[in-house]
Coordinates of N, CA and C in Angstrom, one line a residue:
X1 N -1.1 -14.0 53.8 CA -0.4 -13.9 52.5 C 1.1 -14.0 52.7
X2 N 1.7 -14.9 52.0 CA 3.1 -15.1 52.1 C 3.9 -13.9 51.5
X3 N 5.2 -13.9 51.9 CA 6.1 -12.8 51.4 C 6.2 -12.9 49.9
X4 N 6.3 -14.1 49.3 CA 6.4 -14.3 47.9 C 5.2 -13.9 47.2
X5 N 4.0 -14.2 47.7 CA 2.8 -13.7 47.1 C 2.7 -12.2 47.1
X6 N 3.1 -11.6 48.3 CA 3.0 -10.1 48.3 C 4.0 -9.5 47.3
X7 N 5.2 -10.1 47.2 CA 6.2 -9.6 46.2 C 5.6 -9.7 44.8
X8 N 5.0 -10.8 44.5 CA 4.4 -11.0 43.1 C 3.3 -10.0 42.9
X9 N 2.5 -9.8 43.9 CA 1.4 -8.8 43.8 C 1.9 -7.4 43.6
X10 N 2.9 -7.0 44.4 CA 3.5 -5.7 44.2 C 4.1 -5.5 42.8
X11 N 4.9 -6.5 42.4 CA 5.5 -6.5 41.1 C 4.4 -6.4 40.0
X12 N 3.3 -7.1 40.1 CA 2.2 -7.0 39.1 C 1.6 -5.6 39.1
X13 N 1.4 -5.0 40.3 CA 0.8 -3.6 40.4 C 1.8 -2.6 39.7
X14 N 3.1 -2.8 40.0 CA 4.1 -1.9 39.4 C 4.1 -2.0 37.9
X15 N 4.0 -3.3 37.4 CA 4.1 -3.5 36.0 C 2.8 -2.9 35.3
X16 N 1.7 -3.1 35.9 CA 0.4 -2.5 35.4 C 0.5 -1.0 35.4
X17 N 1.1 -0.4 36.4 CA 1.2 1.1 36.5 C 2.2 1.6 35.4
X18 N 3.3 0.9 35.3 CA 4.3 1.3 34.2 C 3.6 1.2 32.8
X19 N 2.9 0.1 32.6 CA 2.3 -0.1 31.3 C 1.2 1.0 31.0
X20 N 0.5 1.4 32.1 CA -0.6 2.4 31.9 C 0.1 3.7 31.6
X21 N 1.1 4.1 32.3 CA 1.8 5.3 32.1 C 2.5 5.4 30.7
X22 N 3.0 4.2 30.3 CA 3.6 4.2 28.9 C 2.5 4.4 27.9
X23 N 1.3 3.8 28.1 CA 0.2 4.0 27.1 C -0.3 5.4 27.1
X24 N -0.3 6.0 28.3 CA -0.7 7.5 28.3 C 0.3 8.3 27.6
X25 N 1.6 8.0 27.8 CA 2.6 8.8 27.1 C 2.5 8.6 25.6
X26 N 2.3 7.4 25.2 CA 2.3 7.1 23.7 C 1.0 7.5 23.1
X27 N -0.1 7.9 23.8 CA -1.4 8.1 23.3 C -1.4 9.1 22.1
X28 N -0.7 10.2 22.2 CA -0.8 11.2 21.0 C -0.1 10.6 19.8
X29 N 0.9 9.8 19.9 CA 1.5 9.1 18.8 C 0.5 8.1 18.1
X30 N -0.2 7.4 19.0 CA -1.2 6.5 18.5 C -2.3 7.3 17.8
X31 N -2.8 8.4 18.4 CA -3.8 9.2 17.8 C -3.4 9.8 16.4
X32 N -2.1 10.2 16.4 CA -1.6 10.8 15.1 C -1.6 9.7 14.0
X33 N -1.2 8.5 14.4 CA -1.1 7.4 13.4 C -2.6 7.1 12.9
X34 N -3.5 7.0 13.8 CA -4.9 6.7 13.5 C -5.5 7.7 12.6
X35 N -5.4 9.0 13.0 CA -6.0 10.1 12.2 C -5.4 10.2 10.8
X36 N -4.1 10.0 10.7 CA -3.4 10.1 9.4 C -3.9 8.9 8.5
X37 N -4.0 7.7 9.0 CA -4.4 6.6 8.2 C -5.9 6.8 7.8
X38 N -6.7 7.3 8.7 CA -8.1 7.6 8.4 C -8.3 8.7 7.4
X39 N -7.5 9.7 7.5 CA -7.5 10.9 6.6 C -7.1 10.4 5.2
X40 N -6.0 9.6 5.1 CA -5.5 9.1 3.8 C -6.6 8.2 3.2
X41 N -7.3 7.5 4.0 CA -8.4 6.6 3.5 C -9.7 7.4 3.3
X42 N -9.7 8.6 3.6 CA -10.9 9.5 3.5 C -12.1 8.9 4.3
X43 N -11.7 8.3 5.5 CA -12.7 7.8 6.4 C -13.2 8.9 7.3
X44 N -14.2 9.6 6.9 CA -14.7 10.8 7.5 C -15.1 10.6 9.0
X45 N -15.8 9.4 9.2 CA -16.3 9.1 10.5 C -15.1 9.0 11.5
X46 N -14.0 8.3 11.2 CA -12.9 8.2 12.1 C -12.2 9.5 12.2
X47 N -12.0 10.3 11.1 CA -11.4 11.6 11.1 C -12.1 12.5 12.1
X48 N -13.4 12.5 12.1 CA -14.2 13.3 13.0 C -13.9 13.0 14.5
X49 N -13.5 11.8 14.8 CA -13.2 11.5 16.2 C -11.9 12.1 16.6
X50 N -11.0 12.4 15.7 CA -9.7 12.9 16.0 C -9.4 14.4 15.6
X51 N -10.4 15.0 15.1 CA -10.2 16.4 14.6 C -11.4 17.3 15.2
X52 N -11.0 18.4 15.8 CA -12.0 19.4 16.3 C -12.1 20.4 15.1
X53 N -13.0 20.1 14.2 CA -13.1 20.9 13.0 C -13.4 22.4 13.2
X54 N -14.3 22.8 14.2 CA -14.5 24.2 14.4 C -13.2 24.9 14.9
X55 N -12.4 24.3 15.7 CA -11.2 24.8 16.2 C -10.1 24.9 15.1
X56 N -10.1 23.8 14.3 CA -9.2 23.7 13.1 C -9.5 24.8 12.1
X57 N -10.8 25.0 11.9 CA -11.2 26.0 10.9 C -10.8 27.4 11.4
X58 N -11.0 27.7 12.7 CA -10.7 29.0 13.2 C -9.2 29.2 13.1
X59 N -8.4 28.2 13.4 CA -6.9 28.3 13.3 C -6.5 28.5 11.9
X60 N -7.1 27.8 11.0 CA -6.7 27.9 9.5 C -7.0 29.3 9.1
X61 N -8.2 29.9 9.5 CA -8.5 31.2 9.0 C -7.5 32.2 9.5
X62 N -7.2 32.1 10.8 CA -6.2 33.0 11.4 C -4.8 32.9 10.7
X63 N -4.4 31.7 10.5 CA -3.0 31.4 10.0 C -2.9 31.8 8.5
X64 N -4.0 31.5 7.7 CA -3.9 31.9 6.3 C -4.0 33.4 6.2
X65 N -4.8 34.1 7.0 CA -4.9 35.5 6.9 C -3.6 36.2 7.3
X66 N -2.9 35.6 8.3 CA -1.6 36.1 8.7 C -0.5 35.9 7.6
X67 N -0.7 34.7 6.9 CA 0.2 34.4 5.8 C 0.0 35.5 4.7
X68 N -1.2 35.8 4.3 CA -1.5 36.8 3.3 C -1.0 38.2 3.7
X69 N -1.2 38.5 5.0 CA -0.7 39.8 5.5 C 0.8 39.9 5.3
X70 N 1.5 38.9 5.7 CA 3.0 38.9 5.6 C 3.3 39.0 4.1
X71 N 2.6 38.4 3.2 CA 2.9 38.4 1.8 C 2.7 39.9 1.3
X72 N 1.6 40.5 1.7 CA 1.3 41.9 1.3 C 2.4 42.8 1.8
X73 N 2.8 42.6 3.1 CA 3.9 43.5 3.7 C 5.2 43.3 2.9
X74 N 5.5 42.1 2.5 CA 6.7 41.9 1.7 C 6.6 42.6 0.4
X75 N 5.5 42.6 -0.2 CA 5.3 43.1 -1.6 C 4.9 44.6 -1.7
X76 N 4.8 45.3 -0.5 CA 4.4 46.7 -0.5 C 5.3 47.5 -1.4
X77 N 6.6 47.3 -1.3 CA 7.4 48.2 -2.1 C 7.6 47.7 -3.5
X78 N 7.0 46.6 -3.9 CA 7.1 46.0 -5.2 C 6.0 46.3 -6.1
X79 N 5.7 45.3 -6.9 CA 4.7 45.4 -7.9 C 3.3 45.7 -7.4
X80 N 2.6 46.7 -7.8 CA 1.2 46.9 -7.3 C 0.2 45.8 -7.7
X81 N 0.5 45.2 -8.8 CA -0.4 44.1 -9.2 C -0.3 42.9 -8.3
X82 N 0.9 42.7 -7.7 CA 1.1 41.6 -6.7 C 0.3 41.9 -5.5
X83 N 0.3 43.1 -5.1 CA -0.5 43.5 -3.9 C -2.0 43.3 -4.1
X84 N -2.5 43.6 -5.3 CA -3.9 43.4 -5.7 C -4.2 41.9 -5.7
X85 N -3.2 41.1 -6.2 CA -3.4 39.6 -6.2 C -3.5 39.1 -4.8
X86 N -2.7 39.6 -3.9 CA -2.7 39.2 -2.5 C -4.0 39.6 -1.8
X87 N -4.5 40.8 -2.2 CA -5.8 41.2 -1.6 C -7.0 40.3 -2.1
X88 N -6.9 39.9 -3.4 CA -7.9 39.0 -3.9 C -7.8 37.7 -3.2
X89 N -6.6 37.3 -2.9 CA -6.4 36.0 -2.1 C -7.0 36.1 -0.8
X90 N -6.9 37.3 -0.1 CA -7.5 37.5 1.2 C -9.0 37.3 1.1
X91 N -9.6 37.7 0.0 CA -11.1 37.6 -0.1 C -11.5 36.1 -0.3
X92 N -10.5 35.3 -0.6 CA -10.8 33.9 -0.9 C -10.4 33.0 0.3
X93 N -10.1 33.6 1.5 CA -9.7 32.8 2.7 C -10.8 31.9 3.1
X94 N -12.0 32.3 3.1 CA -13.1 31.5 3.5 C -13.2 30.1 2.7
X95 N -13.3 30.2 1.4 CA -13.3 28.9 0.6 C -12.1 28.1 0.8
X96 N -10.9 28.7 0.9 CA -9.7 27.9 1.2 C -9.8 27.2 2.5
X97 N -10.2 27.9 3.5 CA -10.3 27.3 4.9 C -11.3 26.2 4.8
X98 N -12.4 26.4 4.2 CA -13.5 25.4 4.1 C -12.9 24.1 3.4
X99 N -12.1 24.3 2.4 CA -11.6 23.1 1.7 C -10.6 22.4 2.5
X100 N -9.8 23.1 3.4 CA -8.8 22.4 4.2 C -9.4 21.8 5.5
X101 N -10.6 22.3 5.9 CA -11.2 21.8 7.1 C -12.1 20.6 6.7
X102 N -11.5 19.6 6.0 CA -12.2 18.4 5.5 C -11.2 17.2 5.7
X103 N -11.7 16.0 5.5 CA -10.8 14.9 5.5 C -9.7 15.0 4.5
X104 N -10.0 15.5 3.3 CA -8.9 15.8 2.3 C -7.9 16.8 2.8
X105 N -8.4 17.8 3.4 CA -7.5 18.8 3.9 C -6.6 18.3 5.0
X106 N -7.2 17.5 6.0 CA -6.5 17.0 7.1 C -5.4 16.0 6.5
X107 N -5.8 15.2 5.5 CA -4.8 14.3 4.9 C -3.6 15.1 4.3
X108 N -3.9 16.2 3.6 CA -2.9 17.1 3.1 C -2.0 17.6 4.2
X109 N -2.6 18.2 5.2 CA -1.8 18.8 6.3 C -0.9 17.7 6.9
X110 N -1.4 16.5 7.2 CA -0.6 15.5 7.8 C 0.3 14.8 6.9
X111 N 0.3 15.1 5.6 CA 1.3 14.5 4.6 C 2.2 15.6 4.1
X112 N 2.3 16.7 4.8 CA 3.3 17.7 4.4 C 2.9 18.7 3.3
X113 N 1.6 18.9 3.1 CA 1.1 19.8 2.1 C 0.1 20.8 2.8
X114 N 0.6 21.8 3.4 CA -0.2 22.8 4.1 C -0.8 23.8 3.1
X115 N -1.8 24.6 3.5 CA -2.3 25.6 2.6 C -1.2 26.7 2.5
X116 N -1.1 27.3 1.3 CA -0.2 28.3 1.0 C -0.8 29.7 0.8
X117 N -2.1 29.7 0.8 CA -2.8 31.0 0.6 C -2.9 31.5 -0.8
X118 N -2.8 30.5 -1.7 CA -2.9 30.9 -3.2 C -4.4 31.0 -3.6
X119 N -4.7 31.9 -4.4 CA -6.1 32.0 -4.9 C -6.6 30.7 -5.5
X120 N -7.8 30.2 -5.1 CA -8.3 29.0 -5.7 C -7.7 27.7 -5.2
X121 N -6.8 27.8 -4.2 CA -6.1 26.6 -3.7 C -7.1 25.7 -3.1
X122 N -6.8 24.4 -3.3 CA -7.6 23.3 -2.7 C -6.6 22.2 -2.3
X123 N -6.9 21.4 -1.3 CA -5.9 20.3 -1.0 C -6.0 19.3 -2.1
X124 N -4.8 18.7 -2.4 CA -4.8 17.6 -3.4 C -5.6 16.4 -3.0
X125 N -6.1 15.7 -3.9 CA -6.9 14.5 -3.6 C -6.2 13.3 -4.3
X126 N -5.9 12.4 -3.4 CA -5.2 11.2 -3.9 C -6.2 10.2 -4.4
X127 N -6.0 9.8 -5.7 CA -7.0 8.9 -6.3 C -7.2 7.6 -5.5
X128 N -6.1 7.1 -5.0 CA -6.2 5.8 -4.3 C -6.1 5.9 -2.8
X129 N -6.0 7.2 -2.3 CA -6.0 7.4 -0.9 C -4.7 7.1 -0.2
X130 N -3.7 6.8 -0.9 CA -2.4 6.4 -0.3 C -1.6 7.7 0.1
X131 N -0.9 7.6 1.2 CA -0.1 8.7 1.6 C 1.0 9.0 0.6
X132 N 1.5 8.0 -0.1 CA 2.6 8.2 -1.0 C 2.2 9.0 -2.2
X133 N 1.0 8.7 -2.7 CA 0.5 9.5 -3.9 C 0.1 10.9 -3.4
X134 N -0.4 11.0 -2.2 CA -0.7 12.4 -1.7 C 0.5 13.2 -1.5
X135 N 1.5 12.6 -1.0 CA 2.8 13.3 -0.7 C 3.4 13.8 -2.0
X136 N 3.2 13.1 -3.1 CA 3.7 13.5 -4.4 C 2.8 14.4 -5.2
X137 N 1.6 14.7 -4.6 CA 0.7 15.5 -5.3 C 1.2 17.0 -5.3
X138 N 0.9 17.7 -6.3 CA 1.3 19.1 -6.3 C 0.5 19.9 -5.3
X139 N 1.0 21.1 -4.9 CA 0.5 21.8 -3.8 C -0.8 22.5 -4.1
X140 N -1.0 23.1 -5.3 CA -2.2 23.9 -5.5 C -2.7 23.9 -6.9
X141 N -3.1 22.8 -7.4 CA -3.7 22.7 -8.7 C -2.8 22.7 -9.8
X142 N -1.5 22.6 -9.6 CA -0.5 22.5 -10.6 C -0.3 21.1 -11.0
X143 N -0.3 20.7 -12.2 CA -0.3 19.3 -12.6 C 1.1 18.7 -12.4
X144 N 1.2 17.4 -12.2 CA 2.5 16.8 -11.9 C 3.4 17.0 -13.1
X145 N 2.9 17.2 -14.3 CA 3.8 17.4 -15.4 C 4.5 18.8 -15.3
X146 N 3.9 19.7 -14.6 CA 4.5 21.0 -14.4 C 5.4 21.1 -13.2
X147 N 5.2 20.2 -12.2 CA 6.0 20.3 -11.0 C 6.5 18.9 -10.6
X148 N 7.8 18.7 -10.3 CA 8.3 17.4 -10.0 C 7.7 16.9 -8.6
X149 N 7.6 15.6 -8.5 CA 7.1 15.1 -7.2 C 8.0 15.5 -6.0
X150 N 7.3 15.8 -4.9 CA 8.0 16.2 -3.7 C 8.4 15.0 -2.9
X151 N 9.5 15.1 -2.2 CA 9.9 14.1 -1.3 C 9.0 14.2 0.0
X152 N 8.8 13.1 0.7 CA 8.0 13.2 1.9 C 8.8 14.1 2.9
X153 N 8.0 14.9 3.7 CA 8.6 15.9 4.6 C 9.4 15.2 5.7
X154 N 10.4 16.0 6.3 CA 11.0 15.6 7.5 C 10.0 15.9 8.6
X155 N 9.7 15.0 9.5 CA 8.7 15.1 10.5 C 9.3 14.9 11.9
X156 N 9.0 15.8 12.8 CA 9.4 15.6 14.2 C 8.1 15.8 15.0
X157 N 8.0 15.1 16.1 CA 6.8 15.1 16.9 C 7.2 15.0 18.4
X158 N 6.4 15.7 19.2 CA 6.7 15.7 20.7 C 5.7 16.5 21.4
X159 N 5.8 16.4 22.7 CA 5.0 17.2 23.7 C 5.5 18.6 23.7
X160 N 4.6 19.6 23.6 CA 4.9 21.0 23.9 C 4.6 21.3 25.4
X161 N 3.6 20.6 25.9 CA 3.2 20.7 27.3 C 2.4 19.4 27.6
X162 N 2.0 19.3 28.8 CA 1.3 18.0 29.2 C 0.1 17.8 28.4
X163 N -0.6 18.8 27.9 CA -1.8 18.7 27.1 C -1.7 19.1 25.7
X164 N -0.5 19.4 25.2 CA -0.3 19.8 23.8 C 0.8 19.0 23.2
X165 N 0.5 18.4 22.0 CA 1.4 17.6 21.2 C 1.5 18.2 19.9
X166 N 2.7 18.4 19.4 CA 3.0 19.1 18.1 C 3.8 18.3 17.2
X167 N 3.3 18.2 15.9 CA 4.0 17.6 14.8 C 4.5 18.6 13.9
X168 N 5.8 18.7 13.6 CA 6.4 19.7 12.8 C 6.9 19.1 11.5
X169 N 6.6 19.7 10.4 CA 6.9 19.2 9.0 C 7.9 20.2 8.4
X170 N 8.8 19.6 7.6 CA 9.7 20.5 6.8 C 10.2 19.6 5.6
X171 N 10.2 20.2 4.4 CA 10.6 19.5 3.2 C 12.1 19.5 3.0
X172 N 12.7 20.6 3.4 CA 14.2 20.7 3.2 C 14.7 21.9 4.0
X173 N 16.0 22.1 4.0 CA 16.7 23.1 4.8 C 16.2 24.5 4.4
X174 N 15.9 24.7 3.2 CA 15.4 26.1 2.7 C 13.9 26.3 2.9
X175 N 13.2 25.2 3.1 CA 11.7 25.4 3.1 C 11.2 25.8 4.5
X176 N 10.1 26.5 4.5 CA 9.5 26.9 5.8 C 8.9 25.6 6.5
X177 N 8.9 25.7 7.8 CA 8.3 24.7 8.6 C 6.8 25.0 8.9
X178 N 6.0 24.0 9.2 CA 4.7 24.3 9.7 C 4.4 23.2 10.7
X179 N 3.4 23.4 11.6 CA 3.1 22.4 12.6 C 1.6 22.1 12.7
X180 N 1.3 20.9 13.0 CA -0.1 20.4 13.3 C -0.1 20.3 14.8
X181 N -1.1 20.8 15.5 CA -1.2 20.9 16.9 C -2.4 20.1 17.4
X182 N -2.1 19.1 18.3 CA -3.1 18.3 18.9 C -3.2 18.7 20.4
X183 N -4.4 18.7 20.9 CA -4.7 18.9 22.3 C -5.3 17.7 23.0
X184 N -5.0 17.4 24.2 CA -5.5 16.3 24.9 C -7.0 16.5 25.1
X185 N -7.8 15.4 24.9 CA -9.2 15.4 25.0 C -9.6 14.2 25.9
X186 N -9.3 14.3 27.2 CA -9.5 13.2 28.1 C -8.1 12.7 28.5
X187 N -8.1 11.5 29.1 CA -6.8 11.0 29.6 C -5.9 10.5 28.4
X188 N -6.5 9.8 27.5 CA -5.6 9.2 26.4 C -6.2 9.6 25.0
X189 N -7.1 10.5 24.9 CA -7.7 10.9 23.6 C -7.1 12.3 23.3
X190 N -6.8 12.4 21.9 CA -6.2 13.7 21.4 C -7.0 14.1 20.2
X191 N -7.0 15.4 19.9 CA -7.7 15.9 18.7 C -6.8 17.0 18.1
X192 N -6.8 16.9 16.7 CA -6.1 18.0 16.0 C -7.0 19.2 16.1
X193 N -6.4 20.3 16.6 CA -7.2 21.5 16.8 C -6.6 22.7 16.1
X194 N -5.4 22.7 15.6 CA -4.8 23.9 15.0 C -3.6 23.6 14.1
X195 N -3.3 24.5 13.3 CA -2.0 24.5 12.5 C -1.3 25.8 12.8
X196 N 0.0 25.7 12.7 CA 0.9 26.9 12.8 C 1.7 27.0 11.5
X197 N 1.3 27.8 10.6 CA 1.9 27.9 9.3 C 3.3 28.6 9.3
X198 N 3.6 29.2 10.5 CA 4.9 29.8 10.7 C 5.9 28.9 11.2
X199 N 5.6 27.7 11.6 CA 6.5 26.7 12.1 C 6.6 26.8 13.6

């Protein structure tokens, strides 16, 4: 084998290795794009490939319960009726979690509309499945005539660790942040496994 042939072979191996590493690094961004498009289109079969629904359901239950606990703690010195309302909301955690652990709920979460822990809350459903109409949908059963359309959230995404990828959403400087958390599921596969409603 001549020196030129060896150099070309080495360069080809290095190029393949760099491309493979680049693909591995980009894999959570690709997974995020695919699951978001599938959720917006209500493609349940594809969403199932990118979401660990039992883990997401457990995370939602924990996060919504913590949200309601914080709300009760804030309102303890206030109106007793508000505390009763929060306690009723706590009783409705199960149905709320079940409604968000669906393709509609995943679409809402990935479009900047997390659960707020309001009684009877359900994720908005976009009539045409587009992310634009979903992003402008009201948060919890309030009609668009009562609430102005929301701007798309500011989104940041990145690795938290080698096997954890986090997408953080925020609508504005005064709004609370929340995060969607993906875990590696194989070398280049990722699944949505949790939300962090505290940001």
